[in-house]
CSV table of C-alpha atoms in Angstrom, one decimal:
chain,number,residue,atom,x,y,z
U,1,UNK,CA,0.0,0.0,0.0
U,2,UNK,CA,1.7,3.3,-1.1
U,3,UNK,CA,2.1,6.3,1.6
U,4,UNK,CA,1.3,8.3,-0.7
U,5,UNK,CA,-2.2,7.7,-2.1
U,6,UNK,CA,-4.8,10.0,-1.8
U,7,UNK,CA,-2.6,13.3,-1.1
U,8,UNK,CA,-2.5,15.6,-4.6
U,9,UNK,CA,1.4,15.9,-5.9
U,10,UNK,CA,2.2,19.9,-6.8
U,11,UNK,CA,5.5,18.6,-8.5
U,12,UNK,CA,7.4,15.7,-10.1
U,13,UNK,CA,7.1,12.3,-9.3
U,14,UNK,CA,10.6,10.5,-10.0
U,15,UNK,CA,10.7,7.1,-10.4
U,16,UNK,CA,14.4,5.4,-11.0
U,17,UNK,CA,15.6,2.6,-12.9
U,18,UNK,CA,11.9,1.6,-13.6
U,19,UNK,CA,13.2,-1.6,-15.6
U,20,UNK,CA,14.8,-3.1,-13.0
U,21,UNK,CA,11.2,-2.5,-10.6
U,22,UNK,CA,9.6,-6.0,-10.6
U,23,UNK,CA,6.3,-6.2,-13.2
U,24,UNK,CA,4.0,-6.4,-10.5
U,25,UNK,CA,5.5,-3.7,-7.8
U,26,UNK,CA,5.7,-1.2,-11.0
U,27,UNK,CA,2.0,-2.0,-11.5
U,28,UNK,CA,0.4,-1.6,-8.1
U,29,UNK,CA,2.6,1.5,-7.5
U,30,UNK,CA,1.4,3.5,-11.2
U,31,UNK,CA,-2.4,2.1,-10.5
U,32,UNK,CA,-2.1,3.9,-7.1
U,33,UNK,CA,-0.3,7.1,-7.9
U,34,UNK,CA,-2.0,7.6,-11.6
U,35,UNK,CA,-5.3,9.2,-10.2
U,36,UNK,CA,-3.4,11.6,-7.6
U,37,UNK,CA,-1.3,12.4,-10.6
U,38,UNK,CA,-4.2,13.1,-13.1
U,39,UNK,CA,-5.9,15.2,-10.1
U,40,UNK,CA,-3.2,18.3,-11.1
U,41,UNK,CA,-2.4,19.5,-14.3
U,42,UNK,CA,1.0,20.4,-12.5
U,43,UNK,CA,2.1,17.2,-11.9
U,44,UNK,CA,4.2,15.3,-13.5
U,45,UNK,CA,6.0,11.6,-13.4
U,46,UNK,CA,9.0,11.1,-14.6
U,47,UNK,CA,10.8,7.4,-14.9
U,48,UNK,CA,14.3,7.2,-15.5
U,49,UNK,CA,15.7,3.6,-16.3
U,50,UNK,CA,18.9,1.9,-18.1
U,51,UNK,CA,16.6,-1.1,-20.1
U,52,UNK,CA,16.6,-4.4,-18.3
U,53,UNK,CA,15.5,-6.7,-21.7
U,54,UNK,CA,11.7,-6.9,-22.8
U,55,UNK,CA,9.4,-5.7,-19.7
U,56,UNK,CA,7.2,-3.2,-18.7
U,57,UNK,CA,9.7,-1.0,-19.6
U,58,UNK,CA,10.1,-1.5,-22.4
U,59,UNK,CA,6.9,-1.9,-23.3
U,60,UNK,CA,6.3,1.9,-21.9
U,61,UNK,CA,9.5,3.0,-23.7
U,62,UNK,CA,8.6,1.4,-27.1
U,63,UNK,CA,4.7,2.8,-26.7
U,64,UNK,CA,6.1,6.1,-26.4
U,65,UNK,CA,8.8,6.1,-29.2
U,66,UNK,CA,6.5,4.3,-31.8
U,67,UNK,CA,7.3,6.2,-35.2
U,68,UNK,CA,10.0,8.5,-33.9
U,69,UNK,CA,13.3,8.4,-35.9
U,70,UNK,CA,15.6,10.0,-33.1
U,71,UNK,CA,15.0,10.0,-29.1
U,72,UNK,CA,18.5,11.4,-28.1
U,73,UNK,CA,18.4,15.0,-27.1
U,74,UNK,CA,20.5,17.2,-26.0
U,75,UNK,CA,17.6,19.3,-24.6
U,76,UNK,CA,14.4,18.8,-23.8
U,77,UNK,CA,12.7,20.8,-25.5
U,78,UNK,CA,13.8,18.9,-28.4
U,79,UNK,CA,11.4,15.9,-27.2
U,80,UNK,CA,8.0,15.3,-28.6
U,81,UNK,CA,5.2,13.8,-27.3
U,82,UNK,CA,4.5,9.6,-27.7
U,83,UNK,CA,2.0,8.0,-28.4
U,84,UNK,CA,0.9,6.6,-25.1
U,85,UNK,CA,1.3,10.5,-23.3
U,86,UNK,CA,5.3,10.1,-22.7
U,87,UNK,CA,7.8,11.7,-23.7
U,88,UNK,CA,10.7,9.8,-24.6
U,89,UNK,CA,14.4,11.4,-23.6
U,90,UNK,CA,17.4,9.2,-24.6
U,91,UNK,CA,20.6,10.9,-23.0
U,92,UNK,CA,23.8,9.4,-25.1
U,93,UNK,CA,26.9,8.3,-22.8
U,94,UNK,CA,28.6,11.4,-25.0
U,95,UNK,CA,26.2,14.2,-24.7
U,96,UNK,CA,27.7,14.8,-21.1
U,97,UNK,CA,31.1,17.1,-20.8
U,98,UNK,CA,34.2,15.2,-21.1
U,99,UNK,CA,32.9,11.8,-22.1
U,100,UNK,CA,35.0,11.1,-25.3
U,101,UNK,CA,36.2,8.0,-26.8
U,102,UNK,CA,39.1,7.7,-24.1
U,103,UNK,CA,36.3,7.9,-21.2
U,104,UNK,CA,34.6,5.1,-23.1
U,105,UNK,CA,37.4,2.8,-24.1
U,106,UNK,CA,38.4,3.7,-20.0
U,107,UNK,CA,35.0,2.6,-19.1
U,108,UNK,CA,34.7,-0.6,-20.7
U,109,UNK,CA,37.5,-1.8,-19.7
U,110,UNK,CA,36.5,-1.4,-16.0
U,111,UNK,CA,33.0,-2.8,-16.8
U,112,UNK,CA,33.2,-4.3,-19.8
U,113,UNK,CA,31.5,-4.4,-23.3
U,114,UNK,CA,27.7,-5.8,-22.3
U,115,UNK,CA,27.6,-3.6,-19.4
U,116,UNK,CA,28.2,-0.7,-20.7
U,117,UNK,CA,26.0,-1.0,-23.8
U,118,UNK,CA,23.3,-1.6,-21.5
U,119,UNK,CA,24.4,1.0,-18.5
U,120,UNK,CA,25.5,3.9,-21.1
U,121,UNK,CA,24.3,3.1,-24.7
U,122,UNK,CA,20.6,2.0,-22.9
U,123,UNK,CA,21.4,-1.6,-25.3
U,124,UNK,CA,21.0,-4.3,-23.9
U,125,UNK,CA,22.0,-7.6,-27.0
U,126,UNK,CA,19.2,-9.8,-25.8
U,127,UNK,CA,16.4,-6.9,-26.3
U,128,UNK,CA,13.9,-7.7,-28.9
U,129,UNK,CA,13.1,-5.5,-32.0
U,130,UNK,CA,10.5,-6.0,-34.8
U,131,UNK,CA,12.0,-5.7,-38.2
U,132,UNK,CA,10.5,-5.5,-41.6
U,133,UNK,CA,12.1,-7.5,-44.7
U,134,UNK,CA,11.7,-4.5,-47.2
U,135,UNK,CA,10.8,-6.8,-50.2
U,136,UNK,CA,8.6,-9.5,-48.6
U,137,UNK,CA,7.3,-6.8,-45.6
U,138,UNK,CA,7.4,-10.0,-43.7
U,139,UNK,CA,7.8,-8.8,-40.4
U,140,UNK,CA,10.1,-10.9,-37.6
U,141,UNK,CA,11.5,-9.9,-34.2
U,142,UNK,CA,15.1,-10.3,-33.6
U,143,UNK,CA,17.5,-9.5,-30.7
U,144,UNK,CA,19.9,-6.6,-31.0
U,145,UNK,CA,22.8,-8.6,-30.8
U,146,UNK,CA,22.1,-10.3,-34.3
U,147,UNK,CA,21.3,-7.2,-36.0
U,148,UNK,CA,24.7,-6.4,-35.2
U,149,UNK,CA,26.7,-9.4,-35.4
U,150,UNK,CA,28.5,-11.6,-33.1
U,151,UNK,CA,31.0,-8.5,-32.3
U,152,UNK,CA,28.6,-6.9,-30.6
U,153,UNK,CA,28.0,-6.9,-26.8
């Protein structure tokens, strides 16, 4: 049972690393806080999240960015509304100050190659994604890894 059910939010909800929330926690918490949130047209939630594979997540995230082209932003005014009411914001590992390619060759060494796709590129190989075969339009879902090649992740 959440604390805060019932009381009106003036402000911003933040929810982090949403992917890594477990399906049913995520769920009773939203269903609880999503009328106290609708009650003020000042409020706002905002979830935050490195992906964790194919969950609610990534359900949210994919709902939001259906038909956009480009989700990385260096500001957000930049971002455009999704589909289901979100609005998608990708940060890139090198839109911050002094992340170059010696921060990231630095970095995966320490954590390696999978971790950092998925902690600073938001990749994670074994995410699913539905492509199109442009001269059958037979459409197939695939992981990211093989629509990259075995030297990826």
């Amino acid at each position: 049972e959440s604390g805060l059910s019932g009381f009106a939010i003036n402000g911003i909800l933040l929810m982090d690393e949403v992917a890594k929330i477990q399906r049913s926690m995520y769920e009773s918490f939203y269903e609880s806080m999503e009328p106290t949130l609708a009650a003020s047209n000042d409020s706002k939630l905002v979830m935050i999240s490195t992906p964790v594979g194919h969950n609610h997540f990534y359900t949210l995230w994919n709902d939001a960015t259906n038909g956009m082209t480009n989700v990385i932003h260096n500001t957000v005014a930049d971002v455009k509304q999704g589909r289901n009411g979100f609005y998608p914001f990708a940060i890139s590992w090198n839109s911050t100050p002094k992340r170059n390619e010696e921060w990231k060759n630095k970095k995966v060494q320490e954590v390696g190659q999978a971790m950092f796709d998925q902690e600073y590129s938001c990749v994670v190989k074994h995410t699913k994604i539905r492509v199109r075969n442009k001269k059958t339009l037979i459409e197939s879902e695939i992981e990211i890894k093989d629509l990259f090649g075995k030297e990826y992740g």
